[in-house]
Short mmCIF file of N, CA and C in Angstrom, two decimals:
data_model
loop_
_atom_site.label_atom_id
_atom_site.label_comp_id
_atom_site.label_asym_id
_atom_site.label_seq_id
_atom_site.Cartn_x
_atom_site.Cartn_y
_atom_site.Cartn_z
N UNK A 1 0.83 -1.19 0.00
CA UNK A 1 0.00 0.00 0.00
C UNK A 1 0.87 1.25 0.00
N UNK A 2 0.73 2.14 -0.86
CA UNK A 2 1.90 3.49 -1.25
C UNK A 2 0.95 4.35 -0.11
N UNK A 3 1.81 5.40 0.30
CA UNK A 3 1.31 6.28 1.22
C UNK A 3 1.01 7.51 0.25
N UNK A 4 1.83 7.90 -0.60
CA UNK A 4 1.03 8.89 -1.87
C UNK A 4 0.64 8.44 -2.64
N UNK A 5 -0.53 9.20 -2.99
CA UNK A 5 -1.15 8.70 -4.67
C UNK A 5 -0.95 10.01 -5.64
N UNK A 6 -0.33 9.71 -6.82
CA UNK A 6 -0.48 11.19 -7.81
C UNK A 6 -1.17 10.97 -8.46
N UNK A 7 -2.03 11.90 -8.84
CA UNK A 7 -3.18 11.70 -10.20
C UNK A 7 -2.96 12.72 -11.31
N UNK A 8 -2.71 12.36 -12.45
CA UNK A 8 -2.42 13.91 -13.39
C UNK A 8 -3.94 13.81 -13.68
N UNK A 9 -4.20 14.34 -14.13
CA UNK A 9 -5.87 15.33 -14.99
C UNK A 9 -5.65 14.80 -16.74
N UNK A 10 -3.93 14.35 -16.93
CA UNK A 10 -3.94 14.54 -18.24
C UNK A 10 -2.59 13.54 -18.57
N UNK A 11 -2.60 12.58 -19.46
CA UNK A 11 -1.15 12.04 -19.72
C UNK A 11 -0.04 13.20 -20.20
N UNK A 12 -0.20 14.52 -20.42
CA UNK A 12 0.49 15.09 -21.06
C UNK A 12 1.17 16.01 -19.69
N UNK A 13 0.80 15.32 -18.55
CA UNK A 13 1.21 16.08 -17.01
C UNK A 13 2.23 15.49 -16.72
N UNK A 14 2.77 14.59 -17.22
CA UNK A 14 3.72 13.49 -16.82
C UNK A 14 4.62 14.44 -16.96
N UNK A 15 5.72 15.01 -17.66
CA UNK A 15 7.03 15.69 -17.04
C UNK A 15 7.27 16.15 -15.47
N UNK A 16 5.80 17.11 -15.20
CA UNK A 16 5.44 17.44 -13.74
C UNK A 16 6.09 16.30 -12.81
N UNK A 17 4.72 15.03 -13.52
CA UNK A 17 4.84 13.96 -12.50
C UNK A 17 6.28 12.88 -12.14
N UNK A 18 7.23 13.38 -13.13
CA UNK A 18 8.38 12.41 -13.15
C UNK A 18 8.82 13.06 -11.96
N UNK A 19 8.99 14.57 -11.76
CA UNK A 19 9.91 14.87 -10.76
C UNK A 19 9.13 14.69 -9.25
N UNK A 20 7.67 14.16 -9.26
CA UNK A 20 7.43 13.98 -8.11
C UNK A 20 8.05 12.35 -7.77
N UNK A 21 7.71 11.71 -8.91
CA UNK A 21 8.68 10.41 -8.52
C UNK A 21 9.97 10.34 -8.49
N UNK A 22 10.43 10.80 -8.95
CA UNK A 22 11.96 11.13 -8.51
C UNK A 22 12.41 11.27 -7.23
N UNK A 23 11.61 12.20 -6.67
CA UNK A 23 11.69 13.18 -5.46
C UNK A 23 11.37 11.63 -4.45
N UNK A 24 10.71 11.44 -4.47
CA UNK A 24 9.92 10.27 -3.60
C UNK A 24 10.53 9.22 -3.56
N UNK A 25 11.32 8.81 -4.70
CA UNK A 25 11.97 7.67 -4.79
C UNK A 25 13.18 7.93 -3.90
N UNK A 26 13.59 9.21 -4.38
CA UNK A 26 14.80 9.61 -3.11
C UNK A 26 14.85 9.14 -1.85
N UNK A 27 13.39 9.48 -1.21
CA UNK A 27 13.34 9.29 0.25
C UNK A 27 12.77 7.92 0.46
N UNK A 28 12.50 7.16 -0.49
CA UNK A 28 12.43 5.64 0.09
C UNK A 28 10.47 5.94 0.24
N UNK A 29 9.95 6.47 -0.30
CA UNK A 29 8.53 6.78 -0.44
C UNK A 29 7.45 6.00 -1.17
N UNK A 30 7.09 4.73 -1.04
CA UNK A 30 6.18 4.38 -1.86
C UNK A 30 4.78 5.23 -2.37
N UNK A 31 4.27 5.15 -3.50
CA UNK A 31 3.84 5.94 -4.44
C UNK A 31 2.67 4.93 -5.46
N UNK A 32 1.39 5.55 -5.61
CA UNK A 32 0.55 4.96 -6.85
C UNK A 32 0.68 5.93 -7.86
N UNK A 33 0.23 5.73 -8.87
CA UNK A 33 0.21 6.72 -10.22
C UNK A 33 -0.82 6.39 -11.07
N UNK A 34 -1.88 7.23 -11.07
CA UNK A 34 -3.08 6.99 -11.96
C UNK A 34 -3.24 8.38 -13.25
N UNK A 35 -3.97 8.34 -13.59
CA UNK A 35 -3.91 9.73 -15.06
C UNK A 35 -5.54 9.26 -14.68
N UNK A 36 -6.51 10.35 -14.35
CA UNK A 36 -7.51 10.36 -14.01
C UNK A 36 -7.91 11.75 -14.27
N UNK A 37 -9.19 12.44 -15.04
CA UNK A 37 -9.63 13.50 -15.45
C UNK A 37 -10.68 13.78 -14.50
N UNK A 38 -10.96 15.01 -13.99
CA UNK A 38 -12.08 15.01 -13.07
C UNK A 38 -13.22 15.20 -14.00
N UNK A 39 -12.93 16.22 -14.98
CA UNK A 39 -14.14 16.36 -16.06
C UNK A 39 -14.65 15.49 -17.06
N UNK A 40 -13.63 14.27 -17.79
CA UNK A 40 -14.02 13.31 -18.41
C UNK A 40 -14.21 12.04 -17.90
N UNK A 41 -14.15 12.07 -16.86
CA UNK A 41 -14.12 10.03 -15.94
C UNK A 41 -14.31 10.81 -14.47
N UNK A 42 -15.06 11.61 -14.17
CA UNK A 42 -15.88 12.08 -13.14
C UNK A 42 -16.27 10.15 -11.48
N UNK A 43 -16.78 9.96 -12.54
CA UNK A 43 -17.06 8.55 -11.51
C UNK A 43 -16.10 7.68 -11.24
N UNK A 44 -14.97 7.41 -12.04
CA UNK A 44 -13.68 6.81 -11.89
C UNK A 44 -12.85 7.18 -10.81
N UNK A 45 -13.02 8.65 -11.17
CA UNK A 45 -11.75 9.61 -10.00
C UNK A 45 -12.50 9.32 -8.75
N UNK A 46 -13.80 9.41 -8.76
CA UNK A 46 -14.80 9.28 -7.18
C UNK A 46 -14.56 8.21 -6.58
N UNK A 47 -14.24 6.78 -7.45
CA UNK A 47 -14.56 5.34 -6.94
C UNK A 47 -13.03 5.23 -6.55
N UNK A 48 -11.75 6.01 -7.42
CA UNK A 48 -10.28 5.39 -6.65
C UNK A 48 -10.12 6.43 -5.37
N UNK A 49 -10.78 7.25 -5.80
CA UNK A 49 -10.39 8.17 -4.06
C UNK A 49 -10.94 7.55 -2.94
N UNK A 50 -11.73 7.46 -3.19
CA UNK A 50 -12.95 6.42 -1.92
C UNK A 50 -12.24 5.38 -1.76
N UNK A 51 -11.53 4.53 -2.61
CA UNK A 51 -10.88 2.87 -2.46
C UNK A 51 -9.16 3.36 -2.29
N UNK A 52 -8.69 4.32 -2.10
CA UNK A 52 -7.39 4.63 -2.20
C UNK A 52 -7.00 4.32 -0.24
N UNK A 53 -5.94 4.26 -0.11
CA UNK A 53 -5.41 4.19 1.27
C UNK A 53 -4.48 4.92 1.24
N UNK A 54 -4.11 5.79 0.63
CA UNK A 54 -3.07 6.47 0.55
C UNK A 54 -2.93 7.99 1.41
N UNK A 55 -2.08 8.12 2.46
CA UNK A 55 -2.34 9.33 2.99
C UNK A 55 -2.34 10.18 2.79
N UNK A 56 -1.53 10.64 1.34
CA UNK A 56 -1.42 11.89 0.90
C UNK A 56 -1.75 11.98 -0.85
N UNK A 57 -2.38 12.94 -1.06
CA UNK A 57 -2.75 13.28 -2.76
C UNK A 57 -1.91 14.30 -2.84
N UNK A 58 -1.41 13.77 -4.00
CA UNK A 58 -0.39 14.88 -5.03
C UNK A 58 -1.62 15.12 -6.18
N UNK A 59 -1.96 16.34 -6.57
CA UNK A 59 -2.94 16.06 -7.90
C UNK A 59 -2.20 17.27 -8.68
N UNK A 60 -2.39 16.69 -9.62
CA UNK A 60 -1.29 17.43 -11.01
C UNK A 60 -2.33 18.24 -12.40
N UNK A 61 -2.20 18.91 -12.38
CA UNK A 61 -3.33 19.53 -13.49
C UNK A 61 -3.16 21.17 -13.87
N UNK A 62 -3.76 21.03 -14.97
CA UNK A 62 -3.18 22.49 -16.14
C UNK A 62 -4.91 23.04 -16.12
N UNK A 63 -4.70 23.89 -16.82
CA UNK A 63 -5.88 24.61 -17.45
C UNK A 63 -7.08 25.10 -16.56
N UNK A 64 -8.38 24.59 -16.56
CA UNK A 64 -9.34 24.63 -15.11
C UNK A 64 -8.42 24.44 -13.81
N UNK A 65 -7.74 23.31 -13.58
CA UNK A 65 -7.13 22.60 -13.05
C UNK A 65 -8.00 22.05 -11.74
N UNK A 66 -9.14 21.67 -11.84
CA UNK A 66 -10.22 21.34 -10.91
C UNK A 66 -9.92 20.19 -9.94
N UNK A 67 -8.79 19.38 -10.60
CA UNK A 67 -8.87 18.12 -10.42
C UNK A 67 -8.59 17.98 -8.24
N UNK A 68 -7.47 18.94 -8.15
CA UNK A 68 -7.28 18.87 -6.70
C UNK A 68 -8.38 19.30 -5.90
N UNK A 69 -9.40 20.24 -5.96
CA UNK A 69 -10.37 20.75 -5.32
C UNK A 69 -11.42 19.32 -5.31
N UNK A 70 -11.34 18.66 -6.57
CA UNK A 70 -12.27 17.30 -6.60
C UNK A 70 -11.99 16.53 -5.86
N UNK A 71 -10.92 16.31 -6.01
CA UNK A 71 -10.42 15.42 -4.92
C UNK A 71 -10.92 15.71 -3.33
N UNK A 72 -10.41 16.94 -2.90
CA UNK A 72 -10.36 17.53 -1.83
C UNK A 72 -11.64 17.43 -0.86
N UNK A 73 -12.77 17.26 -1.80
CA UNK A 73 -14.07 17.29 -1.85
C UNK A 73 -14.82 16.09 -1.47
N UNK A 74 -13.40 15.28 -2.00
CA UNK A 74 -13.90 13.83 -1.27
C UNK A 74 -12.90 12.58 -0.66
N UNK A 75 -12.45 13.77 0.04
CA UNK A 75 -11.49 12.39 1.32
C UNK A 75 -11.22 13.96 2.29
N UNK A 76 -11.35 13.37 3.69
CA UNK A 76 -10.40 14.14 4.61
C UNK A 76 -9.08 14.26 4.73
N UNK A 77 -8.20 13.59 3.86
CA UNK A 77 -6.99 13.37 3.91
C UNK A 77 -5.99 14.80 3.13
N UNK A 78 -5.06 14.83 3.38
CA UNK A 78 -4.24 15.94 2.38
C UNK A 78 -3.91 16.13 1.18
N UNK A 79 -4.70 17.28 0.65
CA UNK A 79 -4.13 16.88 -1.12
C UNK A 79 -3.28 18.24 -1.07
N UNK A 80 -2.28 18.12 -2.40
CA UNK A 80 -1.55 19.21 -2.54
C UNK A 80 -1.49 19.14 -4.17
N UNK A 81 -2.02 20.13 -4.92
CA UNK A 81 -2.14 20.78 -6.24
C UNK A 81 -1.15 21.26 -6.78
N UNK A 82 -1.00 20.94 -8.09
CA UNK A 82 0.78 21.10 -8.29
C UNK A 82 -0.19 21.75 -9.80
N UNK A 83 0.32 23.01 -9.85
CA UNK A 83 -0.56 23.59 -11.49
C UNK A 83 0.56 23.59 -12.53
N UNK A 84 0.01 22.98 -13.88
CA UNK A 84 1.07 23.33 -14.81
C UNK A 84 0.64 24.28 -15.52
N UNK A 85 1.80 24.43 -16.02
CA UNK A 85 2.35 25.58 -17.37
C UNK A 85 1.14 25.00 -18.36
N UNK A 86 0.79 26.02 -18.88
CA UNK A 86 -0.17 26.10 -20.26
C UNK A 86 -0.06 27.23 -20.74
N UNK A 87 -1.16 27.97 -21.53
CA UNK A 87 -0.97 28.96 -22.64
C UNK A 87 -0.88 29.56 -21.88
N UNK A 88 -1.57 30.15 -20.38
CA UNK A 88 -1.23 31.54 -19.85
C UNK A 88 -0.30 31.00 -18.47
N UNK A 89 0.71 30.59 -18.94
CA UNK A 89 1.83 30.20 -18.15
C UNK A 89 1.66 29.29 -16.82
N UNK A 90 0.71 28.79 -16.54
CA UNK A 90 0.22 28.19 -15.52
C UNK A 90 -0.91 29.06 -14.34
N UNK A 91 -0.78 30.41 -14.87
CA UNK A 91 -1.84 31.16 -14.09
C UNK A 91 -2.83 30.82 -13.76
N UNK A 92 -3.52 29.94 -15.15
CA UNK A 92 -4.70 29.41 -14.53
C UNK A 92 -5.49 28.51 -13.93
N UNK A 93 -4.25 27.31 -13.57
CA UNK A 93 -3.85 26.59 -12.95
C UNK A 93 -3.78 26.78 -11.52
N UNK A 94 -3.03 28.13 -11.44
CA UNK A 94 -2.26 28.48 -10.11
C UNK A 94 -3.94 28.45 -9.51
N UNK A 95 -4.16 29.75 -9.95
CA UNK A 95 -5.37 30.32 -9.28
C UNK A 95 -6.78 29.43 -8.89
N UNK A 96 -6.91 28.81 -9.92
CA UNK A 96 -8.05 27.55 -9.48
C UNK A 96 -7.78 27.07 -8.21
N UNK A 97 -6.33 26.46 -8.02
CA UNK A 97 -5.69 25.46 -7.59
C UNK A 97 -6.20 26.49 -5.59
N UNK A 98 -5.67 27.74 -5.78
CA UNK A 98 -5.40 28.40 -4.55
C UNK A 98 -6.83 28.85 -4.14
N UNK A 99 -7.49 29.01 -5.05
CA UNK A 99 -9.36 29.92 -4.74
C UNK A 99 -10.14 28.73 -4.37
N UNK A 100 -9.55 27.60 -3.11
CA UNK A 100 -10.89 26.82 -2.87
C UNK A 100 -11.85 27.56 -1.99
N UNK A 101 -12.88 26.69 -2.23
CA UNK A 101 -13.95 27.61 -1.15
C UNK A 101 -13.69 27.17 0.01
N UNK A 102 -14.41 27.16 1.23
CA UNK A 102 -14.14 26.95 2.24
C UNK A 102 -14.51 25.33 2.80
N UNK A 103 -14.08 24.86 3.46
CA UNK A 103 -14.16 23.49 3.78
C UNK A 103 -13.28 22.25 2.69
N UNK A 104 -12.90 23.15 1.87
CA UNK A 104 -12.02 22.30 0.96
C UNK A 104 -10.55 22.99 0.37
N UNK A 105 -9.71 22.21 1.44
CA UNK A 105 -8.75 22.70 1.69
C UNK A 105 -7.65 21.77 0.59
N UNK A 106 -7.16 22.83 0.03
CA UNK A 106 -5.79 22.20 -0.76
C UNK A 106 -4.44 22.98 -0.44
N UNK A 107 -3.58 22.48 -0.73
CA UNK A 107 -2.47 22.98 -0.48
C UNK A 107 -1.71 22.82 -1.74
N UNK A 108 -1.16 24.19 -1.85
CA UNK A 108 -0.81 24.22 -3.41
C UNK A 108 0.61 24.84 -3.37
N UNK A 109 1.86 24.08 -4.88
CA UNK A 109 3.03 24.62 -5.05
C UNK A 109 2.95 25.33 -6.06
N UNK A 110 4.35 25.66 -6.40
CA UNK A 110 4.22 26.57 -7.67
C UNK A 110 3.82 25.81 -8.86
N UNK A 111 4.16 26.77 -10.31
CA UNK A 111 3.76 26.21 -11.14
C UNK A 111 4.61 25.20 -11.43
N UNK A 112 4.11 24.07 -12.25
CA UNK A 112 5.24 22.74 -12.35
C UNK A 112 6.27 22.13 -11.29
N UNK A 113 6.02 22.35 -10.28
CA UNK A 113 6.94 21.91 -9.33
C UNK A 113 6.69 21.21 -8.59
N UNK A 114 6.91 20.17 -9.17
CA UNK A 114 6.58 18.13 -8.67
C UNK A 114 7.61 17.98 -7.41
N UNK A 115 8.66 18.63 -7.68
CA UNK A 115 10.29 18.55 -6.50
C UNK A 115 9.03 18.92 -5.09
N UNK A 116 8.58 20.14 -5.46
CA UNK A 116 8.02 20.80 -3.66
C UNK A 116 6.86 20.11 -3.09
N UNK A 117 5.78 19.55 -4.43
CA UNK A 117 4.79 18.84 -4.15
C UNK A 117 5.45 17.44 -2.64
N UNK A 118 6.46 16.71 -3.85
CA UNK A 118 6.74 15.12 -3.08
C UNK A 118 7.68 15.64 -1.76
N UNK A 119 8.17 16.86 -1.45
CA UNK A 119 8.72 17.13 -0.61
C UNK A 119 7.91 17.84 0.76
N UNK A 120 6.58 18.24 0.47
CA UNK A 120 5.88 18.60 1.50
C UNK A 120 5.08 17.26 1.60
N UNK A 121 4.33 16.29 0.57
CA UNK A 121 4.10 15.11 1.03
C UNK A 121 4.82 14.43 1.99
N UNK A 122 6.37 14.12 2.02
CA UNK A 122 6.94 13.71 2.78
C UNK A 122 7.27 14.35 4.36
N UNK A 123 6.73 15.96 4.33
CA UNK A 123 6.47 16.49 5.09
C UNK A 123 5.72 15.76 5.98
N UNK A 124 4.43 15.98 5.36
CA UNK A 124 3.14 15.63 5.99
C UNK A 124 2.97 14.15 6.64
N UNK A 125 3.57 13.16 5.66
CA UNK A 125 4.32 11.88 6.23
C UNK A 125 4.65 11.83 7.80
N UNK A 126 5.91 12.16 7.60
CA UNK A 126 6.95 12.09 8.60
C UNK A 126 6.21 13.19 10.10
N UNK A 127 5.48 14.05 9.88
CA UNK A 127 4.51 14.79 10.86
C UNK A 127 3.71 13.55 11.16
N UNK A 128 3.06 13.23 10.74
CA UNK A 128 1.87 11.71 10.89
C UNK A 128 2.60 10.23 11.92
N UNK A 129 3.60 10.66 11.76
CA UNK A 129 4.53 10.12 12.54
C UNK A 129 5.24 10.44 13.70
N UNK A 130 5.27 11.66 13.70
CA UNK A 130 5.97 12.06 15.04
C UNK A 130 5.33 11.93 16.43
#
């Protein structure tokens, strides 16, 4: 059972997502990896979050970038929103990612930066532990 799960929104998120596995692999971090859309497979993303055991969500996504707030929406557990670069540089990414409403809490890095995502996961880890 991996203690993070990453989900991109999009196979084309994967550069993002290499450096969160990278990062993770560093610290000896087991890890799942799914490519799950919140807007096109809506019931898919619902049924692995609900069946996931994983303590921490990395969610990876460009454009709307809805996918972490979806998530967020349905587990008490920690997600952290990692926005990519697109046509308006990841802005709109960023901003989705940071404007949740209230009771749905995400925690968000910069744009493209999978390194800070798997490094506050392991944060949050190693806190869960102390």
């Amino acid at each position: 059972m991996a203690d993070v799960t990453v989900i991109c929104g999009s196979a084309s998120d994967g550069p993002v997502a290499e450096k969160v596995f990278e990062t993770l692999k560093e610290h000896g971090v087991d890890y799942d990896y799914k490519v799950i859309s919140a807007h096109r497979d809506p019931e898919r993303l619902d049924e692995y979050v609900k069946a996931s055991t994983a303590r921490v969500f990395i969610a990876i996504a460009g454009l709307s970038a809805a996918l972490p707030g979806v998530i967020a929406s349905k587990t008490k557990r920690p997600v952290i929103g990692v926005p990519v670069s697109g046509t308006l540089m990841g802005l709109d990414a960023l901003l989705s990612i940071v404007q949740m409403p209230r009771g749905v809490p995400v925690a968000c890095v910069g744009v493209d930066n999978g390194v800070n995502a798997a490094l506050l996961a392991i944060r949050i880890l190693e806190a869960g532990r102390a």
